[in-house]
């Protein structure tokens, strides 16, 4: 898949991907490819990578928790409400 990505960069396309690498300790890497343009001509491509594993794992945890809370609220048989000590809802 790297050849396809570099071909797109050499065609002038900026790209961003998030790749998962289990072989490197289950890391998520954000990959950005850019064409290198000099005098209106594409002469190369640059690639940057950033480890976003902590951010991605946090997003996955939040999504899981949101699904869990949604499931609980849809399937609960009792009502839940919140009030102040004065009884205001």
mmCIF file of N, CA and C in Angstrom:
data_model
loop_
_atom_site.group_PDB
_atom_site.id
_atom_site.type_symbol
_atom_site.label_atom_id
_atom_site.label_comp_id
_atom_site.label_asym_id
_atom_site.label_seq_id
_atom_site.Cartn_x
_atom_site.Cartn_y
_atom_site.Cartn_z
ATOM 1 N N UNK A 1 0.804 -1.201 0.000
ATOM 2 C CA UNK A 1 0.000 0.000 0.000
ATOM 3 C C UNK A 1 0.848 1.268 0.000
ATOM 4 N N UNK A 2 2.138 1.154 0.340
ATOM 5 C CA UNK A 2 2.995 2.342 0.350
ATOM 6 C C UNK A 2 3.208 2.893 -1.057
ATOM 7 N N UNK A 3 3.345 2.011 -2.034
ATOM 8 C CA UNK A 3 3.539 2.482 -3.407
ATOM 9 C C UNK A 3 2.349 3.314 -3.850
ATOM 10 N N UNK A 4 1.155 2.863 -3.561
ATOM 11 C CA UNK A 4 -0.053 3.612 -3.932
ATOM 12 C C UNK A 4 -0.052 4.997 -3.263
ATOM 13 N N UNK A 5 0.335 5.046 -2.021
ATOM 14 C CA UNK A 5 0.370 6.320 -1.301
ATOM 15 C C UNK A 5 1.394 7.277 -1.910
ATOM 16 N N UNK A 6 2.590 6.753 -2.203
ATOM 17 C CA UNK A 6 3.598 7.617 -2.800
ATOM 18 C C UNK A 6 3.205 8.039 -4.217
ATOM 19 N N UNK A 7 2.561 7.148 -4.968
ATOM 20 C CA UNK A 7 2.086 7.524 -6.298
ATOM 21 C C UNK A 7 1.102 8.682 -6.205
ATOM 22 N N UNK A 8 0.221 8.649 -5.209
ATOM 23 C CA UNK A 8 -0.737 9.739 -5.029
ATOM 24 C C UNK A 8 -0.023 11.039 -4.639
ATOM 25 N N UNK A 9 1.018 10.933 -3.816
ATOM 26 C CA UNK A 9 1.793 12.122 -3.449
ATOM 27 C C UNK A 9 2.499 12.694 -4.680
ATOM 28 N N UNK A 10 3.052 11.808 -5.522
ATOM 29 C CA UNK A 10 3.722 12.272 -6.735
ATOM 30 C C UNK A 10 2.731 12.836 -7.748
ATOM 31 N N UNK A 11 1.446 12.533 -7.562
ATOM 32 C CA UNK A 11 0.393 13.119 -8.406
ATOM 33 C C UNK A 11 -0.079 14.457 -7.832
ATOM 34 N N UNK A 12 0.498 14.880 -6.697
ATOM 35 C CA UNK A 12 0.177 16.180 -6.129
ATOM 36 C C UNK A 12 -0.808 16.156 -4.981
ATOM 37 N N UNK A 13 -1.158 14.992 -4.493
ATOM 38 C CA UNK A 13 -2.176 14.867 -3.450
ATOM 39 C C UNK A 13 -1.557 14.819 -2.051
ATOM 40 N N UNK A 14 -2.065 15.669 -1.152
ATOM 41 C CA UNK A 14 -1.696 15.601 0.263
ATOM 42 C C UNK A 14 -2.594 14.546 0.910
ATOM 43 N N UNK A 15 -2.008 13.743 1.811
ATOM 44 C CA UNK A 15 -2.762 12.638 2.398
ATOM 45 C C UNK A 15 -2.479 12.511 3.886
ATOM 46 N N UNK A 16 -3.484 12.019 4.604
ATOM 47 C CA UNK A 16 -3.331 11.709 6.020
ATOM 48 C C UNK A 16 -3.977 10.357 6.282
ATOM 49 N N UNK A 17 -3.274 9.497 6.997
ATOM 50 C CA UNK A 17 -3.763 8.171 7.356
ATOM 51 C C UNK A 17 -3.490 7.923 8.832
ATOM 52 N N UNK A 18 -4.267 7.036 9.410
ATOM 53 C CA UNK A 18 -3.952 6.493 10.731
ATOM 54 C C UNK A 18 -3.800 4.997 10.535
ATOM 55 N N UNK A 19 -2.602 4.506 10.761
ATOM 56 C CA UNK A 19 -2.296 3.089 10.587
ATOM 57 C C UNK A 19 -2.078 2.434 11.944
ATOM 58 N N UNK A 20 -2.507 1.177 12.051
ATOM 59 C CA UNK A 20 -2.322 0.393 13.263
ATOM 60 C C UNK A 20 -1.225 -0.627 13.008
ATOM 61 N N UNK A 21 -0.253 -0.681 13.908
ATOM 62 C CA UNK A 21 0.893 -1.572 13.766
ATOM 63 C C UNK A 21 0.990 -2.511 14.972
ATOM 64 N N UNK A 22 0.341 -3.674 14.904
ATOM 65 C CA UNK A 22 0.427 -4.616 16.026
ATOM 66 C C UNK A 22 1.840 -5.157 16.223
ATOM 67 N N UNK A 23 2.600 -5.215 15.144
ATOM 68 C CA UNK A 23 3.960 -5.752 15.235
ATOM 69 C C UNK A 23 4.922 -4.811 15.964
ATOM 70 N N UNK A 24 4.497 -3.574 16.208
ATOM 71 C CA UNK A 24 5.317 -2.618 16.953
ATOM 72 C C UNK A 24 4.658 -2.236 18.268
ATOM 73 N N UNK A 25 4.059 -3.198 18.942
ATOM 74 C CA UNK A 25 3.475 -2.955 20.253
ATOM 75 C C UNK A 25 2.102 -2.314 20.207
ATOM 76 N N UNK A 26 1.310 -2.663 19.190
ATOM 77 C CA UNK A 26 -0.061 -2.143 19.050
ATOM 78 C C UNK A 26 -0.088 -0.614 19.010
ATOM 79 N N UNK A 27 0.707 -0.049 18.154
ATOM 80 C CA UNK A 27 0.791 1.408 18.040
ATOM 81 C C UNK A 27 -0.074 1.929 16.898
ATOM 82 N N UNK A 28 -0.630 3.105 17.127
ATOM 83 C CA UNK A 28 -1.328 3.849 16.087
ATOM 84 C C UNK A 28 -0.397 4.977 15.648
ATOM 85 N N UNK A 29 -0.152 5.055 14.348
ATOM 86 C CA UNK A 29 0.725 6.074 13.809
ATOM 87 C C UNK A 29 -0.064 6.904 12.792
ATOM 88 N N UNK A 30 -0.043 8.210 12.989
ATOM 89 C CA UNK A 30 -0.646 9.109 12.002
ATOM 90 C C UNK A 30 0.416 9.411 10.960
ATOM 91 N N UNK A 31 0.126 9.089 9.726
ATOM 92 C CA UNK A 31 1.055 9.252 8.617
ATOM 93 C C UNK A 31 0.544 10.380 7.719
ATOM 94 N N UNK A 32 1.431 11.302 7.368
ATOM 95 C CA UNK A 32 1.081 12.371 6.429
ATOM 96 C C UNK A 32 2.092 12.373 5.285
ATOM 97 N N UNK A 33 1.575 12.413 4.074
ATOM 98 C CA UNK A 33 2.417 12.472 2.883
ATOM 99 C C UNK A 33 2.119 13.766 2.139
ATOM 100 N N UNK A 34 3.175 14.401 1.658
ATOM 101 C CA UNK A 34 3.049 15.660 0.938
ATOM 102 C C UNK A 34 3.916 15.619 -0.311
ATOM 103 N N UNK A 35 3.425 16.182 -1.402
ATOM 104 C CA UNK A 35 4.305 16.324 -2.565
ATOM 105 C C UNK A 35 5.318 17.436 -2.297
ATOM 106 N N UNK A 36 6.509 17.280 -2.808
ATOM 107 C CA UNK A 36 7.521 18.338 -2.748
ATOM 108 C C UNK A 36 7.503 19.032 -4.106
ATOM 109 N N UNK A 37 7.173 20.309 -4.092
ATOM 110 C CA UNK A 37 7.009 21.054 -5.338
ATOM 111 C C UNK A 37 8.054 22.171 -5.395
ATOM 112 N N UNK A 38 8.815 22.162 -6.472
ATOM 113 C CA UNK A 38 9.813 23.205 -6.724
ATOM 114 C C UNK A 38 9.581 23.722 -8.146
ATOM 115 N N UNK A 39 9.431 25.043 -8.240
ATOM 116 C CA UNK A 39 9.180 25.676 -9.556
ATOM 117 C C UNK A 39 8.001 25.000 -10.279
ATOM 118 N N UNK A 40 6.913 24.797 -9.546
ATOM 119 C CA UNK A 40 5.676 24.222 -10.092
ATOM 120 C C UNK A 40 5.825 22.779 -10.573
ATOM 121 N N UNK A 41 6.885 22.113 -10.172
ATOM 122 C CA UNK A 41 7.111 20.724 -10.584
ATOM 123 C C UNK A 41 7.239 19.854 -9.337
ATOM 124 N N UNK A 42 6.588 18.722 -9.347
ATOM 125 C CA UNK A 42 6.689 17.774 -8.235
ATOM 126 C C UNK A 42 7.996 17.015 -8.404
ATOM 127 N N UNK A 43 8.893 17.202 -7.430
ATOM 128 C CA UNK A 43 10.222 16.593 -7.513
ATOM 129 C C UNK A 43 10.443 15.511 -6.472
ATOM 130 N N UNK A 44 9.463 15.307 -5.623
ATOM 131 C CA UNK A 44 9.614 14.295 -4.586
ATOM 132 C C UNK A 44 8.388 14.250 -3.698
ATOM 133 N N UNK A 45 8.508 13.501 -2.631
ATOM 134 C CA UNK A 45 7.432 13.380 -1.649
ATOM 135 C C UNK A 45 8.048 13.314 -0.265
ATOM 136 N N UNK A 46 7.357 13.885 0.697
ATOM 137 C CA UNK A 46 7.819 13.799 2.085
ATOM 138 C C UNK A 46 6.783 13.035 2.893
ATOM 139 N N UNK A 47 7.264 12.378 3.920
ATOM 140 C CA UNK A 47 6.383 11.604 4.778
ATOM 141 C C UNK A 47 6.731 11.910 6.231
ATOM 142 N N UNK A 48 5.688 12.095 7.039
ATOM 143 C CA UNK A 48 5.854 12.354 8.463
ATOM 144 C C UNK A 48 5.004 11.358 9.225
ATOM 145 N N UNK A 49 5.524 10.871 10.327
ATOM 146 C CA UNK A 49 4.776 9.955 11.174
ATOM 147 C C UNK A 49 4.753 10.443 12.612
ATOM 148 N N UNK A 50 3.613 10.250 13.264
ATOM 149 C CA UNK A 50 3.465 10.673 14.655
ATOM 150 C C UNK A 50 2.744 9.566 15.419
ATOM 151 N N UNK A 51 3.307 9.188 16.550
ATOM 152 C CA UNK A 51 2.690 8.173 17.394
ATOM 153 C C UNK A 51 1.484 8.784 18.113
ATOM 154 N N UNK A 52 0.281 8.306 17.784
ATOM 155 C CA UNK A 52 -0.940 8.818 18.411
ATOM 156 C C UNK A 52 -1.644 7.708 19.191
ATOM 157 N N UNK A 53 -0.891 6.739 19.679
ATOM 158 C CA UNK A 53 -1.461 5.591 20.366
ATOM 159 C C UNK A 53 -2.271 6.001 21.590
ATOM 160 N N UNK A 54 -1.741 6.875 22.429
ATOM 161 C CA UNK A 54 -2.479 7.297 23.633
ATOM 162 C C UNK A 54 -3.792 7.969 23.264
ATOM 163 N N UNK A 55 -3.748 8.860 22.287
ATOM 164 C CA UNK A 55 -4.958 9.564 21.845
ATOM 165 C C UNK A 55 -5.976 8.583 21.276
ATOM 166 N N UNK A 56 -5.531 7.677 20.428
ATOM 167 C CA UNK A 56 -6.436 6.709 19.792
ATOM 168 C C UNK A 56 -7.046 5.780 20.837
ATOM 169 N N UNK A 57 -6.246 5.306 21.789
ATOM 170 C CA UNK A 57 -6.773 4.445 22.846
ATOM 171 C C UNK A 57 -7.793 5.182 23.701
ATOM 172 N N UNK A 58 -7.559 6.466 23.968
ATOM 173 C CA UNK A 58 -8.527 7.266 24.723
ATOM 174 C C UNK A 58 -9.828 7.402 23.935
ATOM 175 N N UNK A 59 -9.735 7.643 22.619
ATOM 176 C CA UNK A 59 -10.931 7.737 21.786
ATOM 177 C C UNK A 59 -11.727 6.427 21.800
ATOM 178 N N UNK A 60 -11.029 5.310 21.718
ATOM 179 C CA UNK A 60 -11.687 3.999 21.730
ATOM 180 C C UNK A 60 -12.385 3.776 23.068
ATOM 181 N N UNK A 61 -11.729 4.139 24.169
ATOM 182 C CA UNK A 61 -12.323 3.993 25.503
ATOM 183 C C UNK A 61 -13.565 4.862 25.636
ATOM 184 N N UNK A 62 -13.494 6.100 25.182
ATOM 185 C CA UNK A 62 -14.651 7.004 25.254
ATOM 186 C C UNK A 62 -15.807 6.451 24.426
ATOM 187 N N UNK A 63 -15.522 5.979 23.239
ATOM 188 C CA UNK A 63 -16.569 5.419 22.381
ATOM 189 C C UNK A 63 -17.222 4.203 23.048
ATOM 190 N N UNK A 64 -16.405 3.333 23.627
ATOM 191 C CA UNK A 64 -16.929 2.159 24.327
ATOM 192 C C UNK A 64 -17.827 2.580 25.492
ATOM 193 N N UNK A 65 -17.365 3.549 26.280
ATOM 194 C CA UNK A 65 -18.152 4.019 27.426
ATOM 195 C C UNK A 65 -19.459 4.672 26.992
ATOM 196 N N UNK A 66 -19.428 5.418 25.889
ATOM 197 C CA UNK A 66 -20.653 6.028 25.380
ATOM 198 C C UNK A 66 -21.654 4.964 24.944
ATOM 199 N N UNK A 67 -21.176 3.918 24.289
ATOM 200 C CA UNK A 67 -22.054 2.827 23.875
ATOM 201 C C UNK A 67 -22.634 2.114 25.088
ATOM 202 N N UNK A 68 -21.810 1.894 26.103
ATOM 203 C CA UNK A 68 -22.264 1.237 27.320
ATOM 204 C C UNK A 68 -23.337 2.070 28.018
ATOM 205 N N UNK A 69 -23.113 3.369 28.185
ATOM 206 C CA UNK A 69 -24.092 4.234 28.830
ATOM 207 C C UNK A 69 -25.378 4.325 28.021
ATOM 208 N N UNK A 70 -25.261 4.364 26.708
ATOM 209 C CA UNK A 70 -26.439 4.401 25.848
ATOM 210 C C UNK A 70 -27.256 3.121 26.010
ATOM 211 N N UNK A 71 -26.574 2.009 26.045
ATOM 212 C CA UNK A 71 -27.259 0.721 26.223
ATOM 213 C C UNK A 71 -27.962 0.655 27.577
ATOM 214 N N UNK A 72 -27.295 1.126 28.616
ATOM 215 C CA UNK A 72 -27.896 1.129 29.958
ATOM 216 C C UNK A 72 -29.140 2.007 29.979
ATOM 217 N N UNK A 73 -29.038 3.205 29.410
ATOM 218 C CA UNK A 73 -30.178 4.126 29.461
ATOM 219 C C UNK A 73 -31.352 3.626 28.618
ATOM 220 N N UNK A 74 -31.090 2.893 27.560
ATOM 221 C CA UNK A 74 -32.165 2.360 26.717
ATOM 222 C C UNK A 74 -32.843 1.141 27.343
ATOM 223 N N UNK A 75 -32.111 0.407 28.175
ATOM 224 C CA UNK A 75 -32.628 -0.858 28.697
ATOM 225 C C UNK A 75 -32.996 -0.829 30.178
ATOM 226 N N UNK A 76 -32.823 0.289 30.820
ATOM 227 C CA UNK A 76 -33.113 0.354 32.253
ATOM 228 C C UNK A 76 -34.627 0.387 32.456
ATOM 229 N N UNK A 77 -35.092 -0.285 33.489
ATOM 230 C CA UNK A 77 -36.523 -0.366 33.758
ATOM 231 C C UNK A 77 -36.985 0.669 34.772
ATOM 232 N N UNK A 78 -36.071 1.234 35.506
ATOM 233 C CA UNK A 78 -36.407 2.260 36.482
ATOM 234 C C UNK A 78 -36.007 3.614 35.928
ATOM 235 N N UNK A 79 -36.643 4.636 36.435
ATOM 236 C CA UNK A 79 -36.292 5.988 36.033
ATOM 237 C C UNK A 79 -35.128 6.503 36.865
ATOM 238 N N UNK A 80 -34.319 7.311 36.260
ATOM 239 C CA UNK A 80 -33.203 7.926 36.964
ATOM 240 C C UNK A 80 -33.352 9.437 36.807
ATOM 241 N N UNK A 81 -33.229 10.127 37.906
ATOM 242 C CA UNK A 81 -33.234 11.577 37.827
ATOM 243 C C UNK A 81 -32.234 12.114 38.822
ATOM 244 N N UNK A 82 -31.908 13.361 38.624
ATOM 245 C CA UNK A 82 -30.919 14.003 39.488
ATOM 246 C C UNK A 82 -31.563 15.280 40.011
ATOM 247 N N UNK A 83 -31.356 15.523 41.285
ATOM 248 C CA UNK A 83 -31.942 16.729 41.860
ATOM 249 C C UNK A 83 -30.976 17.364 42.843
ATOM 250 N N UNK A 84 -31.260 18.596 43.152
ATOM 251 C CA UNK A 84 -30.490 19.316 44.168
ATOM 252 C C UNK A 84 -31.044 18.936 45.531
ATOM 253 N N UNK A 85 -30.337 19.270 46.625
ATOM 254 C CA UNK A 85 -30.881 18.975 47.963
ATOM 255 C C UNK A 85 -32.239 19.632 48.207
ATOM 256 N N UNK A 86 -32.541 20.692 47.459
ATOM 257 C CA UNK A 86 -33.836 21.368 47.617
ATOM 258 C C UNK A 86 -34.937 20.684 46.800
ATOM 259 N N UNK A 87 -34.581 19.679 46.030
ATOM 260 C CA UNK A 87 -35.570 18.937 45.260
ATOM 261 C C UNK A 87 -35.753 19.411 43.828
ATOM 262 N N UNK A 88 -34.918 20.325 43.375
ATOM 263 C CA UNK A 88 -35.031 20.790 41.990
ATOM 264 C C UNK A 88 -34.388 19.770 41.059
ATOM 265 N N UNK A 89 -35.097 19.492 39.977
ATOM 266 C CA UNK A 89 -34.592 18.511 39.015
ATOM 267 C C UNK A 89 -33.679 19.192 38.037
#
